[in-house]
Coordinates of C-alpha atoms and ligand atoms in Angstrom, one line a residue:
M1 CA -47.6 4.6 -62.7
I2 CA -49.9 2.2 -60.3
I3 CA -49.1 -0.7 -58.5
Q4 CA -51.6 -3.3 -60.2
Q5 CA -49.9 -6.8 -59.4
D6 CA -48.2 -8.5 -56.1
L7 CA -46.4 -11.2 -57.9
H8 CA -44.6 -13.2 -55.2
L9 CA -47.2 -14.8 -52.6
H10 CA -46.6 -18.1 -50.6
T11 CA -49.5 -20.3 -49.7
H12 CA -49.2 -23.0 -47.0
L13 CA -47.4 -24.8 -49.6
S14 CA -44.6 -23.3 -49.0
L15 CA -42.8 -25.0 -45.8
C16 CA -41.9 -21.6 -44.3
A17 CA -45.4 -20.0 -45.0
S18 CA -48.1 -19.7 -41.8
P19 CA -50.4 -22.9 -42.1
D20 CA -53.5 -21.2 -42.8
S21 CA -51.8 -18.9 -45.6
S22 CA -54.4 -19.6 -48.6
V23 CA -55.2 -18.6 -52.2
A24 CA -58.7 -16.9 -50.9
K25 CA -56.8 -15.0 -47.8
F26 CA -54.8 -13.6 -50.6
A27 CA -57.7 -12.6 -53.0
T28 CA -59.4 -10.8 -50.1
A29 CA -56.3 -9.1 -49.1
A30 CA -55.4 -8.1 -52.8
T31 CA -59.2 -7.0 -53.5
E32 CA -58.9 -4.7 -50.3
L33 CA -55.5 -3.2 -51.7
G34 CA -56.9 -2.4 -55.2
L35 CA -55.0 -4.9 -57.2
T36 CA -55.9 -6.2 -60.5
A37 CA -53.5 -9.7 -60.3
I38 CA -51.7 -11.5 -58.1
G39 CA -49.3 -14.4 -58.2
I40 CA -48.6 -17.7 -56.1
S41 CA -45.2 -18.5 -56.5
N42 CA -44.2 -21.0 -53.5
H43 CA -40.7 -22.2 -53.5
Y44 CA -39.8 -24.6 -55.9
R45 CA -37.1 -27.0 -56.9
E46 CA -37.1 -29.6 -59.8
A47 CA -37.6 -33.1 -58.5
G48 CA -34.6 -35.4 -59.8
I49 CA -31.9 -33.0 -59.5
P50 CA -29.5 -34.3 -57.3
G51 CA -28.3 -32.7 -53.9
G52 CA -30.3 -29.7 -52.5
D53 CA -31.3 -28.7 -49.4
P54 CA -33.6 -31.2 -47.6
F55 CA -36.1 -28.0 -47.4
Y56 CA -36.7 -28.7 -51.2
E57 CA -37.3 -32.2 -51.0
I58 CA -41.3 -31.8 -51.5
Q59 CA -41.1 -28.4 -53.3
N60 CA -41.5 -29.6 -56.5
F61 CA -44.1 -29.3 -59.6
D62 CA -46.6 -32.2 -58.1
H63 CA -46.8 -30.2 -55.0
I64 CA -47.3 -26.6 -56.1
S65 CA -49.6 -27.8 -58.9
S66 CA -51.7 -29.2 -56.4
E67 CA -53.1 -26.0 -55.6
F68 CA -53.8 -24.9 -59.2
A69 CA -57.6 -26.3 -59.2
E70 CA -58.0 -23.8 -56.4
I71 CA -56.5 -20.8 -58.3
A72 CA -58.7 -21.7 -61.2
A73 CA -61.5 -21.3 -59.1
Q74 CA -60.8 -18.0 -57.3
N75 CA -59.7 -16.4 -60.7
T76 CA -62.1 -13.6 -61.8
P77 CA -61.7 -10.5 -64.6
Q78 CA -61.6 -8.1 -61.5
L79 CA -58.7 -10.0 -59.8
R80 CA -56.7 -12.4 -61.9
I81 CA -54.8 -15.3 -60.2
L82 CA -51.2 -16.2 -61.5
R83 CA -49.7 -19.6 -61.3
G84 CA -46.3 -19.0 -60.6
A85 CA -43.0 -20.4 -58.7
E86 CA -39.9 -18.9 -57.0
V87 CA -37.3 -21.3 -58.2
E88 CA -34.6 -22.2 -56.5
Y89 CA -31.0 -21.7 -58.1
S90 CA -29.0 -25.2 -58.3
P91 CA -25.2 -25.4 -58.1
E92 CA -25.2 -28.9 -58.7
I93 CA -26.4 -28.5 -62.6
G94 CA -25.5 -24.7 -62.8
D95 CA -28.8 -23.5 -63.6
A96 CA -32.3 -22.7 -62.5
A97 CA -33.9 -25.7 -60.9
L98 CA -36.8 -25.8 -63.5
S99 CA -37.3 -27.9 -66.3
P100 CA -38.8 -26.3 -69.6
E101 CA -41.4 -28.8 -69.3
H102 CA -42.8 -27.7 -66.2
A103 CA -42.0 -24.0 -67.1
S104 CA -44.2 -24.1 -69.9
K105 CA -47.3 -24.9 -67.5
L106 CA -46.8 -21.8 -65.2
D107 CA -48.2 -18.1 -66.3
Y108 CA -44.7 -16.8 -64.7
V109 CA -41.3 -17.6 -63.1
L110 CA -39.6 -15.8 -60.2
F111 CA -35.8 -17.1 -59.9
T112 CA -33.6 -16.3 -56.9
N113 CA -30.0 -16.1 -57.0
S114 CA -30.1 -15.3 -53.3
H115 CA -31.6 -17.9 -50.8
T116 CA -27.5 -18.5 -50.1
H117 CA -28.6 -20.0 -46.7
L118 CA -30.2 -23.4 -48.6
T119 CA -27.8 -23.2 -51.8
M120 CA -24.1 -22.1 -50.9
P121 CA -21.6 -24.2 -48.7
K122 CA -21.6 -22.9 -45.4
A123 CA -17.9 -22.1 -45.7
Y124 CA -18.4 -19.6 -47.8
Y125 CA -20.1 -17.4 -45.0
D126 CA -16.5 -16.8 -43.5
D127 CA -15.4 -15.2 -47.0
R128 CA -18.0 -12.4 -48.1
R129 CA -16.5 -12.3 -51.3
K130 CA -17.3 -15.6 -52.3
H131 CA -20.5 -15.6 -50.7
A132 CA -21.2 -12.1 -53.0
H133 CA -19.6 -14.1 -56.0
F134 CA -21.8 -17.1 -55.1
M135 CA -24.8 -15.1 -56.2
L136 CA -23.4 -13.4 -59.0
N137 CA -22.7 -16.8 -60.5
A138 CA -26.2 -17.9 -59.8
Y139 CA -27.3 -14.9 -61.7
L140 CA -25.1 -15.6 -64.6
D141 CA -25.8 -19.0 -64.9
M142 CA -29.5 -18.3 -65.0
L143 CA -29.1 -15.8 -67.6
N144 CA -27.1 -18.5 -69.9
G145 CA -29.4 -21.5 -68.7
Q146 CA -31.9 -23.5 -70.5
V147 CA -35.2 -21.4 -69.2
A148 CA -33.6 -18.0 -69.2
D149 CA -36.5 -17.2 -71.5
K150 CA -39.1 -18.6 -69.2
I151 CA -37.9 -16.4 -66.3
T152 CA -40.0 -13.4 -65.5
A153 CA -38.2 -11.7 -63.0
V154 CA -35.5 -12.2 -60.2
A155 CA -36.9 -12.0 -56.7
H156 CA -35.0 -9.9 -54.1
P157 CA -32.2 -10.0 -56.5
F158 CA -28.7 -10.2 -54.5
A159 CA -30.3 -9.9 -50.9
A160 CA -28.6 -12.9 -49.1
V161 CA -31.7 -14.3 -47.1
C162 CA -31.1 -15.3 -43.7
C163 CA -27.8 -14.1 -43.9
P164 CA -26.1 -13.9 -40.2
Y165 CA -24.0 -10.4 -41.0
D166 CA -25.6 -7.2 -42.6
R167 CA -26.2 -8.5 -46.3
D168 CA -25.8 -5.4 -48.0
S169 CA -22.1 -5.6 -46.9
L170 CA -21.8 -8.1 -49.4
L171 CA -23.0 -5.6 -52.6
P172 CA -20.0 -3.5 -52.9
L173 CA -17.9 -6.7 -53.5
I174 CA -19.3 -7.2 -56.7
S175 CA -17.9 -4.7 -59.3
D176 CA -20.1 -2.2 -61.2
H177 CA -19.0 -4.0 -64.0
E178 CA -19.9 -7.1 -63.0
Y179 CA -23.7 -6.0 -62.0
M180 CA -23.8 -4.1 -65.5
Q181 CA -23.2 -7.6 -67.2
C182 CA -25.8 -9.3 -65.4
F183 CA -28.5 -6.4 -65.8
R184 CA -27.8 -5.6 -69.4
Q185 CA -28.5 -9.0 -70.7
S186 CA -31.3 -9.2 -68.2
A187 CA -32.8 -6.2 -70.3
E188 CA -32.4 -8.4 -73.3
H189 CA -34.0 -11.2 -72.2
D190 CA -36.6 -8.8 -70.6
I191 CA -35.8 -10.6 -67.5
A192 CA -37.1 -8.0 -64.9
L193 CA -35.9 -7.1 -61.0
E194 CA -38.3 -7.5 -58.5
I195 CA -39.1 -4.8 -56.1
N196 CA -39.3 -7.1 -53.2
T197 CA -41.2 -4.9 -50.7
D198 CA -40.9 -7.0 -47.7
L199 CA -37.2 -6.4 -48.3
W200 CA -37.4 -2.6 -49.2
S201 CA -39.4 -2.1 -45.6
G202 CA -36.4 -3.1 -43.9
Y203 CA -34.8 0.2 -44.1
K204 CA -35.8 2.5 -41.3
T205 CA -35.5 6.0 -42.7
L206 CA -35.7 7.4 -45.9
P207 CA -32.3 8.4 -46.0
E208 CA -31.0 4.9 -45.0
L209 CA -33.2 3.6 -47.9
W210 CA -32.2 6.2 -50.5
N211 CA -28.3 5.8 -49.5
S212 CA -28.5 1.9 -49.7
E213 CA -26.3 -0.4 -51.6
M214 CA -29.3 -2.1 -52.8
M215 CA -30.9 1.2 -54.1
R216 CA -27.2 1.9 -55.8
I217 CA -27.4 -1.3 -57.8
F218 CA -31.3 -1.2 -58.4
K219 CA -30.5 2.6 -60.1
L220 CA -27.7 0.5 -62.2
A221 CA -30.7 -1.8 -63.2
R222 CA -32.2 0.9 -64.5
R223 CA -29.7 2.7 -66.1
C224 CA -29.3 -1.2 -68.0
G225 CA -33.0 -0.9 -69.2
C226 CA -34.4 -3.6 -67.0
R227 CA -37.7 -3.4 -66.2
F228 CA -39.1 -4.2 -62.7
T229 CA -42.0 -6.0 -60.9
F230 CA -43.6 -5.6 -57.6
G231 CA -44.1 -8.4 -54.9
S232 CA -44.7 -8.6 -51.0
D233 CA -43.3 -11.7 -50.7
A234 CA -45.8 -12.4 -48.1
H235 CA -46.3 -15.7 -46.1
R236 CA -49.4 -14.9 -44.5
S237 CA -52.2 -12.6 -45.9
S238 CA -51.9 -9.8 -43.3
S239 CA -48.0 -9.2 -44.9
C240 CA -49.6 -8.4 -48.4
S241 CA -50.1 -4.6 -47.4
S242 CA -46.5 -4.1 -47.8
I243 CA -46.3 -3.4 -51.1
R244 CA -47.5 -0.1 -50.6
V245 CA -43.5 0.4 -50.0
G246 CA -43.4 -0.5 -53.7
Y247 CA -44.4 3.0 -54.3
L248 CA -41.7 4.8 -52.3
V249 CA -38.9 2.8 -54.2
A250 CA -40.6 3.1 -57.5
A251 CA -40.5 7.2 -56.9
M252 CA -37.0 6.9 -56.0
L253 CA -36.0 5.0 -58.9
E254 CA -38.3 7.7 -61.3
L255 CA -39.9 4.9 -62.5
S256 CA -42.8 5.2 -65.2
E257 CA -45.6 2.8 -66.8
Q258 CA -42.7 1.7 -69.4
D259 CA -40.6 0.6 -66.5
I260 CA -43.2 -2.0 -65.2
K261 CA -43.3 -5.4 -66.3
R262 CA -46.8 -6.9 -65.9
I263 CA -48.1 -10.5 -66.5
Ligands
ZN1 ZN1 -37.0 -15.7 -51.6
ZN2 ZN1 -40.6 -16.0 -51.6

């Protein structure tokens, strides 16, 4: 198994990315890493859905598609550059915040159930079970939603972003049965789980990585027949190199070619 694609990159169009983060810089970094495809997945929330964090006010289709000409210009047979999005969950509509019309204009779609810092009522932080179940419900809503068949992968599944306490402490609060309900349906829809190499780089030692709750739920996903993608979640080109950590995780999960979803 070889990692050929990094499907999770943010250019300056994501408000949280480095201002000089660009398609051209990612193309250079990816070529140095020997990748054959990269995906630009800026933050996304469909315009017109009520509510939502102010962060998402401009992260809509007009905004992210303003870069599509640049992506096309940089695209080569040696390094394909794909038009994607990291799509938010909307509790207001109980679904991924992406219209079928705009989904059809993307090469691939990442969905996230774990941007709880932006989507979850703040009071839920005090009740970790509520916090964990918010992510579970977001995942299930997406699976039953109107663009489920357009979702390529779930970005950093169940890894609560910007969590004020250990985010892995949330993982045992969801039962194996509930995880498997998500993962079996993911396998049926061929919705992959992303091996987010920024997240996995956070485990300091190999035993810590191997024994982590996150590894445990990825093993469950593997048993349910899910496939996997790789993404560095780089917000600047110098961060792309974390993709190498993907080999470590893939080895621990004993992944082979057929377990990898490629675009
Ligand atoms: Zn994310
Ligand atoms: Zn991201």
